[in-house]
PDB file of C-alpha atoms (C1' of nucleotides) in Angstrom:
ATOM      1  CA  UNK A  10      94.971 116.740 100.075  1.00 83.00           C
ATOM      2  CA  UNK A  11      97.402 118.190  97.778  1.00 91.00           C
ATOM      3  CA  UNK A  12      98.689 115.965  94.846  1.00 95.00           C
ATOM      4  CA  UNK A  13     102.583 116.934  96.237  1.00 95.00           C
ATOM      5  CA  UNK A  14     101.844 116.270  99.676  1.00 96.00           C
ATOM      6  CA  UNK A  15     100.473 112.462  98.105  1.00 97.00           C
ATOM      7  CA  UNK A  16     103.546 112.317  96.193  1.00 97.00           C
ATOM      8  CA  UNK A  17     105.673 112.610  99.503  1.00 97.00           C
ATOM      9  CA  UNK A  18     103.799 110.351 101.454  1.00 98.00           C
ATOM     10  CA  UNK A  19     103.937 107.477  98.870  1.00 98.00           C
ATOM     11  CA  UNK A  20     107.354 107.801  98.373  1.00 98.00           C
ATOM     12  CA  UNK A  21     107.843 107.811 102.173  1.00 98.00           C
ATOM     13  CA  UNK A  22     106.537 104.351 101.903  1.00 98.00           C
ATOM     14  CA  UNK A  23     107.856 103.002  98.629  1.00 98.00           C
ATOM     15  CA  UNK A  24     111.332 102.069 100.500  1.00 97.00           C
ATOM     16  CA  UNK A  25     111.708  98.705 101.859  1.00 97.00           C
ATOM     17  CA  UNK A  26     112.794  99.853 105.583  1.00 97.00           C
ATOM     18  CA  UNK A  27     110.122 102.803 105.705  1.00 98.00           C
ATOM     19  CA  UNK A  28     107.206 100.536 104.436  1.00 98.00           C
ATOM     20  CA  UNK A  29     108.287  98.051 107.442  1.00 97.00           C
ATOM     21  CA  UNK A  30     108.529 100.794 110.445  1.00 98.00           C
ATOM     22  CA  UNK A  31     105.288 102.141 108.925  1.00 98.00           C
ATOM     23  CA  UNK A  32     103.390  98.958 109.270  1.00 97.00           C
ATOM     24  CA  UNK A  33     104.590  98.091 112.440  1.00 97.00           C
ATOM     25  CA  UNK A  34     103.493 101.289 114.268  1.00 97.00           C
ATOM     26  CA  UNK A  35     100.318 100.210 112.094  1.00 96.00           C
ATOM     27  CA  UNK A  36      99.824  97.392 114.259  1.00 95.00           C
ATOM     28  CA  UNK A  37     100.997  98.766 117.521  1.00 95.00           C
ATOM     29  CA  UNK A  38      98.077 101.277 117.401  1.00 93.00           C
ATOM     30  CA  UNK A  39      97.614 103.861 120.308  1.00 91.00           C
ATOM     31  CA  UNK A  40     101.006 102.424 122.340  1.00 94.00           C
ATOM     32  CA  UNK A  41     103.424 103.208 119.597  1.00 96.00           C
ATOM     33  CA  UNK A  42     107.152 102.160 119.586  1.00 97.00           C
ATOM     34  CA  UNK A  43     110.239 104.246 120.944  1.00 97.00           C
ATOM     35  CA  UNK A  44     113.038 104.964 117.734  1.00 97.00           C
ATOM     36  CA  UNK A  45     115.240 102.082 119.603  1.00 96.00           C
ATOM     37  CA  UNK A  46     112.100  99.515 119.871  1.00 96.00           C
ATOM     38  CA  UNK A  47     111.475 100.012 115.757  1.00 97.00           C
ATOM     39  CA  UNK A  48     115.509 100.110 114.985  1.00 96.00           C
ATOM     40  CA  UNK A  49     116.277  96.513 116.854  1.00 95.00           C
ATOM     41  CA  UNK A  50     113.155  95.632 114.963  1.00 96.00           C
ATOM     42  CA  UNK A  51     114.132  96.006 111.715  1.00 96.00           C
ATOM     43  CA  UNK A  52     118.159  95.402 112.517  1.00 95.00           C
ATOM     44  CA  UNK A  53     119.057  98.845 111.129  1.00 96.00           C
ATOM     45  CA  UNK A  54     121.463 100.878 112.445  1.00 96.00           C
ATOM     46  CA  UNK A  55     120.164 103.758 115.098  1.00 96.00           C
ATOM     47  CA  UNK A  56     121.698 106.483 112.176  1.00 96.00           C
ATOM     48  CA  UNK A  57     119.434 104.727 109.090  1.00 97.00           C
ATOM     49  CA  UNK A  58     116.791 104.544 111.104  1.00 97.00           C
ATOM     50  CA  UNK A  59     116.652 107.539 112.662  1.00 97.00           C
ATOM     51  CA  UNK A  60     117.135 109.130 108.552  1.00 97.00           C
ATOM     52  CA  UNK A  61     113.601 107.014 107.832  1.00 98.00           C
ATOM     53  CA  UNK A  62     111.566 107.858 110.746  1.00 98.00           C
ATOM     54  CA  UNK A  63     112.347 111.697 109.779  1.00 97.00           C
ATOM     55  CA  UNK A  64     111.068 111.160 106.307  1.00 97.00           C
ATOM     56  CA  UNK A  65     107.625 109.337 107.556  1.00 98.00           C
ATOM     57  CA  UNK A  66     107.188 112.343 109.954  1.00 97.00           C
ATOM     58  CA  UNK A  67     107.650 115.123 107.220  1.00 96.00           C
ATOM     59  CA  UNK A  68     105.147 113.486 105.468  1.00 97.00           C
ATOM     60  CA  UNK A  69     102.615 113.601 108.531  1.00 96.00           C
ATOM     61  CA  UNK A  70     102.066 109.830 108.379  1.00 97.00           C
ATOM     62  CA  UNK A  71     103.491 109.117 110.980  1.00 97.00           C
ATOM     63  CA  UNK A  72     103.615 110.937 114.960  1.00 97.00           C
ATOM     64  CA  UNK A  73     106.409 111.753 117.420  1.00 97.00           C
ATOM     65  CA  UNK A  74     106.178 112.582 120.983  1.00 96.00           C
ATOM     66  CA  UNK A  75     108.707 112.088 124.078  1.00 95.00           C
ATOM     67  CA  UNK A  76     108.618 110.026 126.979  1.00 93.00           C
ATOM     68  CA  UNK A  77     110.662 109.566 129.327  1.00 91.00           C
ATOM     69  CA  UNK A  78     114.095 108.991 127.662  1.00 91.00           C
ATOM     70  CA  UNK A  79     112.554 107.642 124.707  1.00 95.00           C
ATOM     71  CA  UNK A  80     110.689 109.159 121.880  1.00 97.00           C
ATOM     72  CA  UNK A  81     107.924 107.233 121.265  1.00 97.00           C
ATOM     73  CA  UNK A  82     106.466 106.972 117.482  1.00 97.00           C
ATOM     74  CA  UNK A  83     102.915 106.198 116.599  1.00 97.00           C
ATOM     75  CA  UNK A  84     100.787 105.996 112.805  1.00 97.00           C
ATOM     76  CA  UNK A  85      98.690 108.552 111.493  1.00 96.00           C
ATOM     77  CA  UNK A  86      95.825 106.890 110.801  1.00 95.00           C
ATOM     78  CA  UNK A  87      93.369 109.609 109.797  1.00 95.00           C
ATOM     79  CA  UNK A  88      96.658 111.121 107.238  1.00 96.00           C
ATOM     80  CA  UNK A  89      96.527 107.565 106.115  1.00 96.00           C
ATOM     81  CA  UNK A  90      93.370 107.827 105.270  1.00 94.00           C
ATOM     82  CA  UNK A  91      93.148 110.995 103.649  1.00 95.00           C
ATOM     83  CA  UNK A  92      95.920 109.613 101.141  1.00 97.00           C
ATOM     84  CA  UNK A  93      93.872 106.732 100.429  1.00 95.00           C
ATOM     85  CA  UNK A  94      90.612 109.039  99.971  1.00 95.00           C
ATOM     86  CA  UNK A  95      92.698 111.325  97.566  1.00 96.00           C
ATOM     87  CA  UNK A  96      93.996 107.768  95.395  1.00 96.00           C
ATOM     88  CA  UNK A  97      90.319 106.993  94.814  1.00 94.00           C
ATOM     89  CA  UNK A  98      88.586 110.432  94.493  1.00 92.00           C
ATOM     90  CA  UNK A  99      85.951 110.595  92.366  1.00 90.00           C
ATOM     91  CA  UNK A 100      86.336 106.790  90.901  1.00 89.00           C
ATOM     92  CA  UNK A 101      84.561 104.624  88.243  1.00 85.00           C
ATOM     93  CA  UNK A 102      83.516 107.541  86.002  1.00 78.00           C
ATOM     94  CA  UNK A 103      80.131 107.972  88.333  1.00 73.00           C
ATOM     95  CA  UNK A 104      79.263 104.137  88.432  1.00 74.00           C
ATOM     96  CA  UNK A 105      77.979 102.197  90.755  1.00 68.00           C
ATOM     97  CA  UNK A 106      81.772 100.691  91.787  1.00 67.00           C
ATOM     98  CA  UNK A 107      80.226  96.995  92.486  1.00 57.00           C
ATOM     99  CA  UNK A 108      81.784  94.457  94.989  1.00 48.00           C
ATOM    100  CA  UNK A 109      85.016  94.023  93.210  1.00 50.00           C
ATOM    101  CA  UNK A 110      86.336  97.299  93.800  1.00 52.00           C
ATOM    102  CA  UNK A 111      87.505  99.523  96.655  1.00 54.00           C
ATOM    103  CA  UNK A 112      85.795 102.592  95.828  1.00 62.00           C
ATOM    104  CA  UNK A 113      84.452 103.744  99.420  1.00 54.00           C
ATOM    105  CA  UNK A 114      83.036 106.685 100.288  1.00 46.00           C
ATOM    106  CA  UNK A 115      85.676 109.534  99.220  1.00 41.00           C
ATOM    107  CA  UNK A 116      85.753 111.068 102.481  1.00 44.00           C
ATOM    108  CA  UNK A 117      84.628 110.541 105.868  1.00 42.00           C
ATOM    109  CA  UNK A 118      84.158 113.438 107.908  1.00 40.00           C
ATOM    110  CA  UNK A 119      85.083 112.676 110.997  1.00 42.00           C
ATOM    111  CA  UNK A 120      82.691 112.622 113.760  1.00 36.00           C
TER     112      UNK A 120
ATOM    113  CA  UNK B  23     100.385  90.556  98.925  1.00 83.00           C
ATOM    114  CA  UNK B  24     104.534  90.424  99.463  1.00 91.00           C
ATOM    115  CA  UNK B  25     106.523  93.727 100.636  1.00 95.00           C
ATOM    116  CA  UNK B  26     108.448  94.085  97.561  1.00 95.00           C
ATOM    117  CA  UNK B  27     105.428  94.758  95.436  1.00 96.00           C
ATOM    118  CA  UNK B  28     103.630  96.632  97.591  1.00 97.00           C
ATOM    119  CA  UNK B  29     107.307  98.713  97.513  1.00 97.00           C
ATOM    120  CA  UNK B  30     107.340  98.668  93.585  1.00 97.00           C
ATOM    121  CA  UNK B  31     103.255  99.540  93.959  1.00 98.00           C
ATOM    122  CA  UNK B  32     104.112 102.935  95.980  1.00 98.00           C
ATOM    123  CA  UNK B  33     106.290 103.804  94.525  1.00 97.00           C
ATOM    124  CA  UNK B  34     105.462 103.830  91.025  1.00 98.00           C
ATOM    125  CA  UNK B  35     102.550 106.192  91.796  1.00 98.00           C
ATOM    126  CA  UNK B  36     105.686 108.400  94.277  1.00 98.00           C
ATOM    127  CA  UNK B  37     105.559 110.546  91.098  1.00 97.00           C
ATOM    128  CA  UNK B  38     103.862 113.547  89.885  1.00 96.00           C
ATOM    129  CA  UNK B  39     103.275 112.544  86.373  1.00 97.00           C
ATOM    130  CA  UNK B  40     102.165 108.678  87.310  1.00 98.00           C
ATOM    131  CA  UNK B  41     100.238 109.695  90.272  1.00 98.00           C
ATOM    132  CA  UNK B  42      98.352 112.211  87.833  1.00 97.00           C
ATOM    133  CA  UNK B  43      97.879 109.483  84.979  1.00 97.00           C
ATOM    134  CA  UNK B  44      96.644 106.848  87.633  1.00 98.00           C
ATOM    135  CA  UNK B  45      94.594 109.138  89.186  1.00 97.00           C
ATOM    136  CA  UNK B  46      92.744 110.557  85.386  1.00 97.00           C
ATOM    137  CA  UNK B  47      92.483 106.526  84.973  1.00 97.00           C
ATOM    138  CA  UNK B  48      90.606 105.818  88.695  1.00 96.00           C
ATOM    139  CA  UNK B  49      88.294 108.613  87.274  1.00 95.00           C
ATOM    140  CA  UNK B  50      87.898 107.341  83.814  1.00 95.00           C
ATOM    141  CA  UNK B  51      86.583 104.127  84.925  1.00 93.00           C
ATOM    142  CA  UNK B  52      85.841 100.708  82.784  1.00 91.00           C
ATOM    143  CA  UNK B  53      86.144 102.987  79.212  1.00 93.00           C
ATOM    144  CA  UNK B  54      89.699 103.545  80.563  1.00 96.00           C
ATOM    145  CA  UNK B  55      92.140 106.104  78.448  1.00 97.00           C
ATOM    146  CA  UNK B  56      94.298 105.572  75.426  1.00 97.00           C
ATOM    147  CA  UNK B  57      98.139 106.259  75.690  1.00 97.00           C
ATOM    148  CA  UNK B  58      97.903 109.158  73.690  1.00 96.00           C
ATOM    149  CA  UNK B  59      94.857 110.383  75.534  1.00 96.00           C
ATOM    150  CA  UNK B  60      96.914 110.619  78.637  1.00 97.00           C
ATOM    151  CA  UNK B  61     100.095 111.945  77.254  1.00 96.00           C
ATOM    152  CA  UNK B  62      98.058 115.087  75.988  1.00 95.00           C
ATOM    153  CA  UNK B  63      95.968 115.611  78.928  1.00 96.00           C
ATOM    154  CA  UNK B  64      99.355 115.854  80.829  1.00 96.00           C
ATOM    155  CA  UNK B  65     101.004 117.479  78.501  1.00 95.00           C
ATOM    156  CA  UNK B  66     104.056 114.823  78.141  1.00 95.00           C
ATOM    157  CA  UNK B  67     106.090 113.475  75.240  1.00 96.00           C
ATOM    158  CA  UNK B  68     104.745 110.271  74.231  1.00 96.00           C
ATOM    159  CA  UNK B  69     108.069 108.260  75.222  1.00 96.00           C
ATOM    160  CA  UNK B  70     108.419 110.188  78.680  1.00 96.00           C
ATOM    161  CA  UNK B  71     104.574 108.891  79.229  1.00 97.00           C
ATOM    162  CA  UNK B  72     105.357 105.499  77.815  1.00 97.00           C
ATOM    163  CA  UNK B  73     108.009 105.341  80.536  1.00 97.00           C
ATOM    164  CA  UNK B  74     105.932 106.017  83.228  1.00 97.00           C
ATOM    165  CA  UNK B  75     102.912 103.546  82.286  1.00 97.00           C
ATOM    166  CA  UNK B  76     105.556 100.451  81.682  1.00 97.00           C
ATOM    167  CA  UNK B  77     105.893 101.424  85.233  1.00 97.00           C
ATOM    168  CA  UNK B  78     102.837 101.244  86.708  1.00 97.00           C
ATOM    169  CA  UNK B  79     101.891  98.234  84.445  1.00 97.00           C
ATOM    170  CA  UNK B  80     104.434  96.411  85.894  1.00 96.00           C
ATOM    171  CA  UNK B  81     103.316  96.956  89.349  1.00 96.00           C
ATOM    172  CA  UNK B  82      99.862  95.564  88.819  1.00 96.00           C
ATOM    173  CA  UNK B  83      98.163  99.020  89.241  1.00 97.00           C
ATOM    174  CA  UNK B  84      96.539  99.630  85.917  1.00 97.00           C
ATOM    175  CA  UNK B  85      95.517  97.308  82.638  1.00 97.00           C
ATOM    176  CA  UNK B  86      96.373  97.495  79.448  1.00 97.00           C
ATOM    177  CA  UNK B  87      94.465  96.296  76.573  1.00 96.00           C
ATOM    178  CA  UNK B  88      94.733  97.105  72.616  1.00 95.00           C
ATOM    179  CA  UNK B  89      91.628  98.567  70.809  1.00 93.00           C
ATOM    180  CA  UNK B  90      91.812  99.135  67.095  1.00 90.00           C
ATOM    181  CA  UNK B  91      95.003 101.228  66.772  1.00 90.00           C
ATOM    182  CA  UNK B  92      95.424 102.232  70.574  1.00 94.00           C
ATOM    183  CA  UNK B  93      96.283 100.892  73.971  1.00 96.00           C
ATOM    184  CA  UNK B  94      93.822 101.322  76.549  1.00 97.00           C
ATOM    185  CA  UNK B  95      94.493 101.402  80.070  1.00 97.00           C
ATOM    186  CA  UNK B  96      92.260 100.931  83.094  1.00 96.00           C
ATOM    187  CA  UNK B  97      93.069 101.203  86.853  1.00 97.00           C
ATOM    188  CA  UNK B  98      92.912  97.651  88.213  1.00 96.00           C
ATOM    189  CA  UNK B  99      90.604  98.763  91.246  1.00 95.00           C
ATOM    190  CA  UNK B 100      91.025  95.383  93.327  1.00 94.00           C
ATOM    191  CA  UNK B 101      95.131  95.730  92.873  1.00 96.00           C
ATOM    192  CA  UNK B 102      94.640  99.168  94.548  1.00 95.00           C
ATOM    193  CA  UNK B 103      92.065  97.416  97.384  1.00 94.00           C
ATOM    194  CA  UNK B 104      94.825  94.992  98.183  1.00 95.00           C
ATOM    195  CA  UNK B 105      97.863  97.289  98.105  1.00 97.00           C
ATOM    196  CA  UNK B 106      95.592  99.272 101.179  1.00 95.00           C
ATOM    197  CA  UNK B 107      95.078  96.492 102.922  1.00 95.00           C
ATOM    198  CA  UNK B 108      98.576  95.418 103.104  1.00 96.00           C
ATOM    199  CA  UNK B 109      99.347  99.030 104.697  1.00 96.00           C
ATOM    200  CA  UNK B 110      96.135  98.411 107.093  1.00 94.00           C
ATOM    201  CA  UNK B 111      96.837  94.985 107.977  1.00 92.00           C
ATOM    202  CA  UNK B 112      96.176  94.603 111.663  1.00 90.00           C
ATOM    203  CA  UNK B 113      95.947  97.348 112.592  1.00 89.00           C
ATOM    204  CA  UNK B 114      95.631  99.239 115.774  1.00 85.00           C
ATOM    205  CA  UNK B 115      96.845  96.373 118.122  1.00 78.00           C
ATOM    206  CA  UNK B 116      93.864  94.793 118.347  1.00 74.00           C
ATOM    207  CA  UNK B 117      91.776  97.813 119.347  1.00 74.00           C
ATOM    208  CA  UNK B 118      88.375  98.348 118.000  1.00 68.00           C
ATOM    209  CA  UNK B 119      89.295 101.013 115.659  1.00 67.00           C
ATOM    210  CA  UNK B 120      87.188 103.460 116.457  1.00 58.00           C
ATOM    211  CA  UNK B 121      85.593 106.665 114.556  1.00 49.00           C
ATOM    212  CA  UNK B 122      88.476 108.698 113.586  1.00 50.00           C
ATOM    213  CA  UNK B 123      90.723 105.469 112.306  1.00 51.00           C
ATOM    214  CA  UNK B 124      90.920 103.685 109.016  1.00 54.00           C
ATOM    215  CA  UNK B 125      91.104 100.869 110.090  1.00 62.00           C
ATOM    216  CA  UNK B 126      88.320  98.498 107.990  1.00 55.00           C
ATOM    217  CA  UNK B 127      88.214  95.375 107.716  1.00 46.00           C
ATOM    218  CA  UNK B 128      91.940  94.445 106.678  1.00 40.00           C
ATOM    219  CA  UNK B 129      90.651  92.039 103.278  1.00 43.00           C
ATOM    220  CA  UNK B 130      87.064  91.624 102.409  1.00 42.00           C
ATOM    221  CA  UNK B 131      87.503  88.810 100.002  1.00 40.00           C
ATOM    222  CA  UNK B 132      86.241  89.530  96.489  1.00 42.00           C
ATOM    223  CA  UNK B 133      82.243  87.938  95.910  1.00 37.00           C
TER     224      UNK B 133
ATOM    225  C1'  DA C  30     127.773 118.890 138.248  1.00 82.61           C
ATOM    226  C1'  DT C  31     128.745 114.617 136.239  1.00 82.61           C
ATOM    227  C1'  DC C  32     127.664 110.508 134.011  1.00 82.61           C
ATOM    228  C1'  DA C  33     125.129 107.357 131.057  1.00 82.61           C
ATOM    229  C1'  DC C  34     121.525 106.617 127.848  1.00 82.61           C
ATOM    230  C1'  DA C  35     118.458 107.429 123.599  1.00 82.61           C
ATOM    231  C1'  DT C  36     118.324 109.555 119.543  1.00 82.61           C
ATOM    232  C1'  DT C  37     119.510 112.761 115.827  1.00 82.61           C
ATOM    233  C1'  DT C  38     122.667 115.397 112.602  1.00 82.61           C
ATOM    234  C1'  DC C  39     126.601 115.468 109.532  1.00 82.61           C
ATOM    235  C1'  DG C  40     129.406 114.007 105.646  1.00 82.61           C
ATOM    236  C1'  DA C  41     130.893 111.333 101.947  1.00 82.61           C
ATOM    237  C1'  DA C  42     130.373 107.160  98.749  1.00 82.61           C
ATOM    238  C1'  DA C  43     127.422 104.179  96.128  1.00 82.61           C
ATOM    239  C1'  DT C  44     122.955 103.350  94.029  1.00 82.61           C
ATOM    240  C1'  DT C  45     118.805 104.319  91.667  1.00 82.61           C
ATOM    241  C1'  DG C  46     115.467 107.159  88.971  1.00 82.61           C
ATOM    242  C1'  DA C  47     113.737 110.837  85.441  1.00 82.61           C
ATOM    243  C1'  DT C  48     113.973 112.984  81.066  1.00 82.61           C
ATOM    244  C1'  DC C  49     113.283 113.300  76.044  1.00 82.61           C
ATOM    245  C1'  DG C  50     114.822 112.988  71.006  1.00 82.61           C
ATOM    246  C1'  DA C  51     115.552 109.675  67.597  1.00 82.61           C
ATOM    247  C1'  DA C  52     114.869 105.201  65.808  1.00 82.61           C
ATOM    248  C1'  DA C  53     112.153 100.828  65.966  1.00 82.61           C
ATOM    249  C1'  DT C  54     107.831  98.140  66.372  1.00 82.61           C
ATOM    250  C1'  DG C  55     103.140  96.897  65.526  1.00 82.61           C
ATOM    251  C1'  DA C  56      98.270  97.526  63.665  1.00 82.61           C
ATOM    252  C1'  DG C  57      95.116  98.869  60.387  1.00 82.61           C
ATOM    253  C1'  DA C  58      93.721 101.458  55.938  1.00 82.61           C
ATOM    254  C1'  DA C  59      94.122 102.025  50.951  1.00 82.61           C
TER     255       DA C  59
ATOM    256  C1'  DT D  30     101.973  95.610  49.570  1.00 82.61           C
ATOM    257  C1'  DT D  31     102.721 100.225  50.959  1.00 82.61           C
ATOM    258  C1'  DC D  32     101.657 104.029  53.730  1.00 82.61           C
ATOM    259  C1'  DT D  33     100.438 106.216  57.971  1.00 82.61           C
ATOM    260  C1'  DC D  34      99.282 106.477  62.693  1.00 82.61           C
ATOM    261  C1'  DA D  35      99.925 105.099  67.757  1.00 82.61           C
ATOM    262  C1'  DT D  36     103.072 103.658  70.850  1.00 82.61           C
ATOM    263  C1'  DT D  37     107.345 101.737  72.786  1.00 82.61           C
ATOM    264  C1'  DT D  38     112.495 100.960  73.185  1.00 82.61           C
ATOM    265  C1'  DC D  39     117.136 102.822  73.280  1.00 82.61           C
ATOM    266  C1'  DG D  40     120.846 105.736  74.927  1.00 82.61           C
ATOM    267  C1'  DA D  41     122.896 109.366  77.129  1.00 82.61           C
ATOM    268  C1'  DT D  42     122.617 112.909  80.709  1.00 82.61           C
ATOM    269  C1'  DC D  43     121.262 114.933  84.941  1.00 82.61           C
ATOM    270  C1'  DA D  44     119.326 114.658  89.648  1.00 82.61           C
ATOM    271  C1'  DA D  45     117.817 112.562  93.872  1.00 82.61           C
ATOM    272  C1'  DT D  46     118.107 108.859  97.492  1.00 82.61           C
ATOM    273  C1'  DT D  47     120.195 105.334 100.631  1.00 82.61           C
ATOM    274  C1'  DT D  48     123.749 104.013 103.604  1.00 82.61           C
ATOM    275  C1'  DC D  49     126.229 104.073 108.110  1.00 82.61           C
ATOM    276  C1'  DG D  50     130.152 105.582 111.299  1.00 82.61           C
ATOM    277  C1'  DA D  51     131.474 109.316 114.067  1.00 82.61           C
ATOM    278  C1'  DA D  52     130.278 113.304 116.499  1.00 82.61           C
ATOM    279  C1'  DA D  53     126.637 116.242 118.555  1.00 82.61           C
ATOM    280  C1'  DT D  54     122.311 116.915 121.128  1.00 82.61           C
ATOM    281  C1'  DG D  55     119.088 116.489 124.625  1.00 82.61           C
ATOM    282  C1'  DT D  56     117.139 113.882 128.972  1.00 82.61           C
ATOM    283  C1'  DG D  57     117.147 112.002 133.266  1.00 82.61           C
ATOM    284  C1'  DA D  58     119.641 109.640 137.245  1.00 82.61           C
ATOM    285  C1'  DT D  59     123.173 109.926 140.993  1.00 82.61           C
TER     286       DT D  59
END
DNA sequence: ATCACATTTCGAAATTGATCGAAATGAGAA
DNA sequence: TTCTCATTTCGATCAATTTCGAAATGTGAT
């Protein structure tokens, strides 16, 4: 991951309405929610919302796909990841990063 | 942890400069950096830099501590841990979260 | 083809953030 | 105490972001 891309993704989150619709499709997992679902939601206009959901999608954190009517939304969670792997990279100078921190494995191939 | 600081967490490191001086400080580790240490390794004016670490101080994301003449700062490592599980909390509906997800356990409480 | 529904794009006003030089603070050395 | 070094606070300027109504787009039903 490229420090800019990072930079875009945490600033897609750092805004109040953003952070919300992000966790939400968080929790919904695989199902996702359709624009309409995540704007009654968060009582935001269809406009604002609409504005936000574009800015978590440039960002690749978050997933759009149509059905039906509806486009359906769903979380990244392997561009989650990677942000998180790129906040921690390389951590603790080499130590051992004991049970009080959250230095993981930098990156996880996946399978 | 609330939404507004995990807003105020993301987005104080939404910017190139204190993304790059948290990041030099996850790698530094305990010995940490002093403020003048970071201003020349990015190559900012000391009040720009000052700026930027009031910043993240304020957000809980790094330390500060004086030594002799200089301020030290250190990433706080479990402020990070918790700001990731707030984006991770619940995730995935449920689901077992398989290979490809992120999802760990949401808060693995501190030994 | 026509209608109704779901969502996005546009535009303009208000808010918030970044930058850096100069001056102020605070700590230790002589 | 006096001097010097390390860092922060202030102030002014410039730039980017958030907001939402109205109009446009694209999809499917009748």
């Amino acid at each position: 991951m490229k420090a800019e891309a990072a930079i875009q993704a945490l600033g897609a989150l750092a805004q109040e309405h953003r952070l919300e619709a992000f966790r939400r499709l968080v929790q919904a997992g695989e199902a996702g929610m359709s624009a309409g679902a995540i704007a009654l939601a968060l009582g935001l206009p269809n406009s604002s919302l609409s504005f936000h959901l574009a800015q978590l999608r440039s960002t690749g954190l978050i997933l759009q796909e149509r059905q039906h009517r509806s486009l359906i939304y769903r979380a990244d969670y392997a561009a989650m990841s990677s942000l998180v792997a790129y906040l921690m990279e390389n951590c603790c100078a080499g130590a051992d990063c004991g049970a009080d921190a959250a230095c993981e494995p930098t990156e996880r191939k996946t399978a």
